[in-house]
CSV table of C-alpha atoms in Angstrom, one decimal:
chain,number,residue,atom,x,y,z
M,441,MET,CA,19.2,-13.7,-10.6
M,442,THR,CA,17.5,-10.4,-10.3
M,443,GLN,CA,14.5,-10.3,-8.0
M,444,PRO,CA,11.8,-9.0,-10.4
M,445,PHE,CA,9.8,-7.1,-7.8
M,446,LEU,CA,12.8,-5.0,-6.6
M,447,SER,CA,12.8,-3.3,-10.0
M,448,GLU,CA,9.4,-2.0,-9.1
M,449,LEU,CA,10.9,-0.1,-6.2
M,450,SER,CA,14.1,1.0,-8.1
M,451,ILE,CA,14.9,4.7,-8.2
M,452,GLU,CA,17.9,6.5,-9.5
M,453,THR,CA,19.7,9.1,-7.3
M,454,LEU,CA,20.1,12.4,-9.1
M,455,ASP,CA,21.2,14.6,-6.2
M,456,ALA,CA,21.2,14.5,-2.4
M,457,ASN,CA,17.4,15.0,-2.2
M,458,LEU,CA,16.4,14.2,-5.8
M,459,PHE,CA,15.5,10.8,-7.3
M,460,ARG,CA,14.0,9.5,-10.5
M,461,GLY,CA,11.9,6.4,-11.1
M,462,THR,CA,9.7,4.8,-13.7
M,463,ALA,CA,6.3,3.4,-13.0
M,464,ARG,CA,4.0,1.1,-14.9
M,465,GLU,CA,0.4,1.4,-15.9
M,466,GLY,CA,-2.3,0.5,-13.3
M,467,ALA,CA,-5.7,1.6,-14.5
M,468,PRO,CA,-5.7,2.2,-18.3
M,469,GLY,CA,-3.4,5.1,-19.1
M,470,ARG,CA,-2.5,5.8,-15.4
M,471,ILE,CA,0.4,4.8,-13.1
M,472,PHE,CA,-0.5,2.3,-10.4
M,473,GLY,CA,-0.7,4.5,-7.2
M,474,GLY,CA,0.8,1.8,-5.0
M,475,GLN,CA,4.1,1.9,-7.0
M,476,VAL,CA,4.4,5.7,-6.8
M,477,ALA,CA,3.8,5.5,-3.0
M,478,ALA,CA,6.4,2.8,-2.6
M,479,GLN,CA,9.0,4.6,-4.6
M,480,ALA,CA,8.3,7.8,-2.7
M,481,LEU,CA,8.9,6.0,0.6
M,482,VAL,CA,12.2,4.6,-0.8
M,483,ALA,CA,13.2,8.1,-1.8
M,484,ALA,CA,12.4,9.4,1.7
M,485,GLY,CA,14.3,6.5,3.3
M,486,ARG,CA,17.4,7.1,1.2
M,487,THR,CA,17.8,10.4,3.1
M,488,VAL,CA,17.5,8.8,6.6
M,489,GLY,CA,20.1,7.0,8.7
M,490,ASP,CA,20.1,3.2,9.1
M,491,ASP,CA,19.2,3.6,12.8
M,492,LYS,CA,15.6,4.6,12.0
M,493,LEU,CA,12.8,2.5,10.4
M,494,ALA,CA,9.7,3.8,8.6
M,495,HIS,CA,6.8,3.8,11.0
M,496,SER,CA,4.2,5.7,9.0
M,497,CYS,CA,3.5,7.2,5.6
M,498,HIS,CA,0.6,9.3,4.5
M,499,GLY,CA,0.1,9.9,0.8
M,500,PHE,CA,-2.2,12.1,-1.3
M,501,PHE,CA,-2.9,11.2,-5.0
M,502,LEU,CA,-3.1,14.6,-6.8
M,503,ARG,CA,-3.1,13.8,-10.5
M,504,ALA,CA,-3.1,10.8,-12.7
M,505,GLY,CA,0.5,9.7,-13.5
M,506,ASP,CA,1.6,9.1,-17.0
M,507,PRO,CA,3.3,5.7,-17.3
M,508,ALA,CA,5.2,6.9,-20.3
M,509,ARG,CA,7.1,9.6,-18.3
M,510,PRO,CA,9.7,9.2,-15.6
M,511,VAL,CA,8.7,10.3,-12.1
M,512,ILE,CA,10.9,12.8,-10.2
M,513,TYR,CA,10.9,12.4,-6.4
M,514,ASP,CA,11.9,15.6,-4.5
M,515,VAL,CA,12.6,15.0,-0.8
M,516,ASP,CA,12.2,17.8,1.8
M,517,ARG,CA,14.1,17.1,5.0
M,518,ILE,CA,11.6,18.4,7.4
M,519,ARG,CA,13.1,17.3,10.7
M,520,ASP,CA,16.0,15.2,12.0
M,521,GLY,CA,15.4,14.5,15.6
M,522,GLY,CA,17.0,12.1,18.0
M,523,SER,CA,14.2,9.6,17.9
M,524,PHE,CA,12.1,10.6,14.9
M,525,THR,CA,12.9,11.8,11.4
M,526,THR,CA,10.3,13.4,9.2
M,527,ARG,CA,10.4,13.7,5.4
M,528,ARG,CA,8.1,15.1,2.8
M,529,VAL,CA,8.3,13.9,-0.8
M,530,ARG,CA,6.8,15.4,-3.9
M,531,ALA,CA,6.4,13.1,-6.9
M,532,LEU,CA,6.6,15.2,-10.1
M,533,GLN,CA,5.9,14.8,-13.8
M,534,ALA,CA,6.2,17.6,-16.3
M,535,GLY,CA,6.8,20.0,-13.4
M,536,GLN,CA,3.5,19.2,-11.7
M,537,ALA,CA,3.0,17.2,-8.5
M,538,ILE,CA,1.1,13.9,-9.0
M,539,PHE,CA,1.6,12.6,-5.5
M,540,ASN,CA,2.6,13.9,-2.1
M,541,LEU,CA,4.0,11.8,0.7
M,542,SER,CA,4.7,12.5,4.4
M,543,ALA,CA,6.8,9.8,6.0
M,544,SER,CA,8.1,9.4,9.5
M,545,PHE,CA,11.0,7.2,10.7
M,546,HIS,CA,11.6,6.1,14.3
M,547,VAL,CA,14.5,4.4,16.2
M,548,SER,CA,13.6,1.1,17.6
M,549,GLU,CA,13.1,1.4,21.4
M,550,PRO,CA,11.6,-0.7,24.1
M,551,GLY,CA,7.9,-0.3,25.0
M,552,PRO,CA,4.7,-2.1,25.9
M,553,ASP,CA,3.4,-4.7,23.4
M,554,TYR,CA,-0.3,-5.1,22.6
M,555,GLN,CA,-2.7,-5.9,19.8
M,556,THR,CA,-6.5,-6.5,19.6
M,557,PRO,CA,-7.0,-10.1,20.7
M,558,ARG,CA,-7.5,-12.5,17.8
M,559,SER,CA,-11.1,-13.6,17.2
M,560,HIS,CA,-12.1,-17.3,16.9
M,561,GLU,CA,-12.5,-16.8,13.2
M,562,VAL,CA,-10.6,-19.3,11.0
M,563,VAL,CA,-9.2,-17.8,7.9
M,564,PRO,CA,-8.2,-20.2,5.2
M,565,GLY,CA,-4.5,-20.3,4.9
M,566,PRO,CA,-2.6,-19.3,1.7
M,567,ASP,CA,-1.9,-22.9,0.8
M,568,THR,CA,-5.6,-23.8,0.8
M,569,VAL,CA,-6.7,-21.0,-1.4
M,570,ASP,CA,-6.4,-20.8,-5.2
M,571,GLY,CA,-3.9,-18.2,-6.2
M,572,GLY,CA,-2.6,-16.3,-9.1
M,573,GLY,CA,-0.1,-13.6,-10.1
M,574,TRP,CA,-0.8,-9.9,-10.0
M,575,ARG,CA,1.1,-7.1,-11.6
M,576,ASP,CA,2.4,-9.3,-14.4
M,577,GLY,CA,3.0,-12.1,-11.9
M,578,ILE,CA,5.5,-10.4,-9.7
M,579,VAL,CA,3.2,-10.5,-6.7
M,580,ASP,CA,1.6,-13.8,-5.6
M,581,VAL,CA,-2.0,-13.0,-4.5
M,582,ARG,CA,-4.6,-15.4,-3.1
M,583,GLU,CA,-8.1,-14.1,-2.6
M,584,VAL,CA,-10.0,-15.3,0.5
M,585,SER,CA,-13.0,-13.1,0.2
M,586,ALA,CA,-15.0,-15.5,-2.0
M,587,LEU,CA,-14.9,-18.0,0.9
M,588,VAL,CA,-16.1,-15.5,3.5
M,589,ASP,CA,-19.7,-14.6,4.0
M,590,PRO,CA,-20.1,-11.0,5.1
M,591,ALA,CA,-23.4,-11.9,6.8
M,592,ASP,CA,-21.4,-13.9,9.3
M,593,ARG,CA,-19.8,-10.7,10.5
M,594,GLY,CA,-22.8,-8.7,11.7
M,595,GLY,CA,-23.1,-7.0,8.3
M,596,THR,CA,-19.5,-5.8,8.0
M,597,VAL,CA,-18.0,-6.3,4.5
M,598,ARG,CA,-14.3,-7.3,4.4
M,599,ARG,CA,-11.9,-8.3,1.7
M,600,LEU,CA,-9.2,-10.7,2.7
M,601,VAL,CA,-6.1,-11.3,0.5
M,602,TRP,CA,-3.0,-13.3,1.2
M,603,PHE,CA,0.0,-11.9,-0.6
M,604,ARG,CA,3.8,-12.3,-0.9
M,605,VAL,CA,6.5,-11.0,-3.1
M,606,PRO,CA,8.3,-14.0,-4.7
M,607,GLY,CA,11.7,-14.3,-3.0
M,608,PRO,CA,14.3,-14.0,-2.3
M,609,MET,CA,14.4,-10.4,-1.0
M,610,PRO,CA,17.2,-9.2,1.3
M,611,ALA,CA,16.7,-10.1,5.0
M,612,VAL,CA,14.4,-7.7,6.8
M,613,ASP,CA,17.2,-6.6,9.2
M,614,VAL,CA,19.5,-5.9,6.2
M,615,ASP,CA,17.0,-3.8,4.1
M,616,PRO,CA,13.9,-3.1,6.1
M,617,LEU,CA,13.0,-0.2,3.8
M,618,ALA,CA,12.6,-2.5,0.8
M,619,HIS,CA,10.1,-4.7,2.8
M,620,ALA,CA,8.2,-1.6,4.1
M,621,ALA,CA,8.0,-0.3,0.5
M,622,ALA,CA,6.8,-3.6,-0.8
M,623,ILE,CA,4.0,-3.7,1.8
M,624,THR,CA,3.1,-0.1,0.9
M,625,TYR,CA,3.0,-1.2,-2.8
M,626,VAL,CA,0.6,-4.1,-2.2
M,627,SER,CA,-1.6,-2.3,0.4
M,628,ASP,CA,-3.1,-0.1,-2.4
M,629,HIS,CA,-4.5,-3.3,-3.9
M,630,GLY,CA,-7.2,-4.0,-1.4
M,631,PRO,CA,-9.2,-1.0,-0.1
M,632,ILE,CA,-11.2,-0.1,-3.3
M,633,GLY,CA,-12.0,-3.8,-3.7
M,634,ALA,CA,-13.6,-3.8,-0.2
M,635,LEU,CA,-15.8,-0.9,-1.2
M,636,ARG,CA,-16.7,-2.8,-4.4
M,637,LEU,CA,-17.9,-5.7,-2.3
M,638,ALA,CA,-19.9,-3.4,-0.1
M,639,LEU,CA,-21.5,-1.4,-2.9
M,640,LEU,CA,-22.0,-4.2,-5.4
M,641,PRO,CA,-21.9,-7.5,-3.5
M,642,ASP,CA,-23.4,-9.4,-6.5
M,643,ALA,CA,-21.0,-7.9,-9.1
M,644,VAL,CA,-18.4,-10.1,-10.7
M,645,GLU,CA,-14.8,-9.1,-10.9
M,646,GLY,CA,-14.2,-6.7,-13.9
M,647,GLU,CA,-17.9,-5.8,-14.2
M,648,GLU,CA,-18.5,-2.2,-15.1
M,649,TRP,CA,-19.4,-0.2,-12.0
M,650,GLY,CA,-20.8,2.8,-13.7
M,651,LEU,CA,-18.6,4.8,-11.3
M,652,ILE,CA,-15.4,6.8,-11.6
M,653,VAL,CA,-13.1,5.2,-9.0
M,654,ALA,CA,-9.7,6.4,-7.9
M,655,SER,CA,-7.6,6.5,-4.7
M,656,LEU,CA,-7.5,9.9,-3.0
M,657,ASP,CA,-5.3,9.4,0.0
M,658,HIS,CA,-3.6,6.3,1.5
M,659,CYS,CA,-2.0,5.8,4.9
M,660,VAL,CA,0.2,3.0,6.2
M,661,TRP,CA,1.4,2.5,9.8
M,662,PHE,CA,4.3,0.0,10.3
M,663,HIS,CA,4.1,-1.6,13.7
M,664,ARG,CA,6.8,-4.3,13.3
M,665,PRO,CA,9.3,-5.2,10.6
M,666,ALA,CA,7.9,-8.0,8.4
M,667,ARG,CA,9.1,-9.9,5.4
M,668,ALA,CA,7.2,-9.1,2.3
M,669,ASP,CA,8.4,-12.3,0.6
M,670,GLU,CA,6.6,-14.4,3.2
M,671,TRP,CA,2.8,-14.7,3.3
M,672,LEU,CA,0.9,-11.7,4.8
M,673,LEU,CA,-2.8,-11.3,5.1
M,674,LEU,CA,-4.4,-8.1,4.0
M,675,ASP,CA,-7.7,-7.7,5.8
M,676,VAL,CA,-9.6,-4.6,4.7
M,677,GLU,CA,-13.1,-3.5,5.8
M,678,ALA,CA,-15.3,-1.1,4.0
M,679,ARG,CA,-16.2,1.6,6.6
M,680,VAL,CA,-18.4,4.3,5.0
M,681,ALA,CA,-19.4,5.7,1.6
M,682,GLY,CA,-21.1,9.0,0.8
M,683,ARG,CA,-20.9,12.3,-1.0
M,684,GLY,CA,-18.8,10.8,-3.7
M,685,ARG,CA,-16.1,9.2,-1.4
M,686,GLY,CA,-15.6,6.0,0.4
M,687,LEU,CA,-13.3,4.9,3.3
M,688,SER,CA,-11.7,1.5,4.0
M,689,THR,CA,-9.4,0.5,6.8
M,690,GLY,CA,-7.5,-2.6,7.5
M,691,THR,CA,-4.6,-4.6,8.9
M,692,ILE,CA,-1.7,-6.6,7.5
M,693,ALA,CA,-0.7,-9.7,9.6
M,694,THR,CA,1.6,-12.7,9.4
M,695,THR,CA,0.4,-16.3,9.2
M,696,ASP,CA,0.7,-16.4,13.0
M,697,GLY,CA,-1.7,-13.5,13.4
M,698,GLU,CA,0.8,-10.9,14.4
M,699,VAL,CA,-0.3,-7.5,13.1
M,700,VAL,CA,2.6,-5.8,11.3
M,701,ALA,CA,0.9,-2.8,9.7
M,702,SER,CA,-2.4,-0.9,9.6
M,703,ILE,CA,-3.8,0.9,6.6
M,704,ALA,CA,-6.5,3.4,5.7
M,705,GLN,CA,-7.6,4.7,2.3
M,706,GLU,CA,-10.2,7.1,1.0
M,707,ALA,CA,-11.4,6.7,-2.6
M,708,LEU,CA,-13.3,8.7,-5.1
M,709,LEU,CA,-16.6,7.2,-6.0
M,710,ARG,CA,-18.0,9.5,-8.6
M,711,VAL,CA,-21.2,9.1,-10.6
M,712,PRO,CA,-20.4,10.1,-14.2
M,713,ARG,CA,-22.1,13.3,-15.2
M,714,GLU,CA,-24.4,13.2,-18.2
M,715,ARG,CA,-23.3,15.2,-21.2
């Protein structure tokens, strides 16, 4: 049986550095940015040897993508080094760039191991939180935020979401790129929501903001390989908003608390102009 999520990452090889994908609607009339970022990472990874894993990707959303059109991914092989490989990807529609991605890949090598010590906070596990489908049910998402009082965190505002891609996916040591792309895909789901909680703490989901909201740029750093078809906790904090923009940062961790990725995203928060 075909794993439904993998079709979200699927791209067609047109040439050595050229790929084509299709993407679905996110906001009305626009492609979901996380899917374009994930497909761009897959395109970059297709041009990299199996000895190197994605360790970071930095994307810029340039134009709204049209879900009715295919997306062409043009990969520029910036550098092939012994330890690091760098790629730049342009996502194109109708000859115009809608998204740019810079991605870096690194061989696995020994080194020191550290992460910020875990707090004494107890986050409800995914099995204790009501869940539901997202993106037509192909991602299992369980929101924890409603159970967390921001006042208990010294005024910080966080959004916590458990997620997993319904399995089975290939083993992470067999296809680490698919799992990294899946994490990239879902990571675009949380940052704007954290800003919403900070700016409109009493608003209900789906309530009109009165703002024009869109992702401007999005970054993911992959610290350790992780299975996207097992529960991961997306923990995003609203950092700052002003001058029409807002920034959120966060981590993605396993149920054991091991941090596997970090993210940052800046979003447009524009007050509509009166006509």
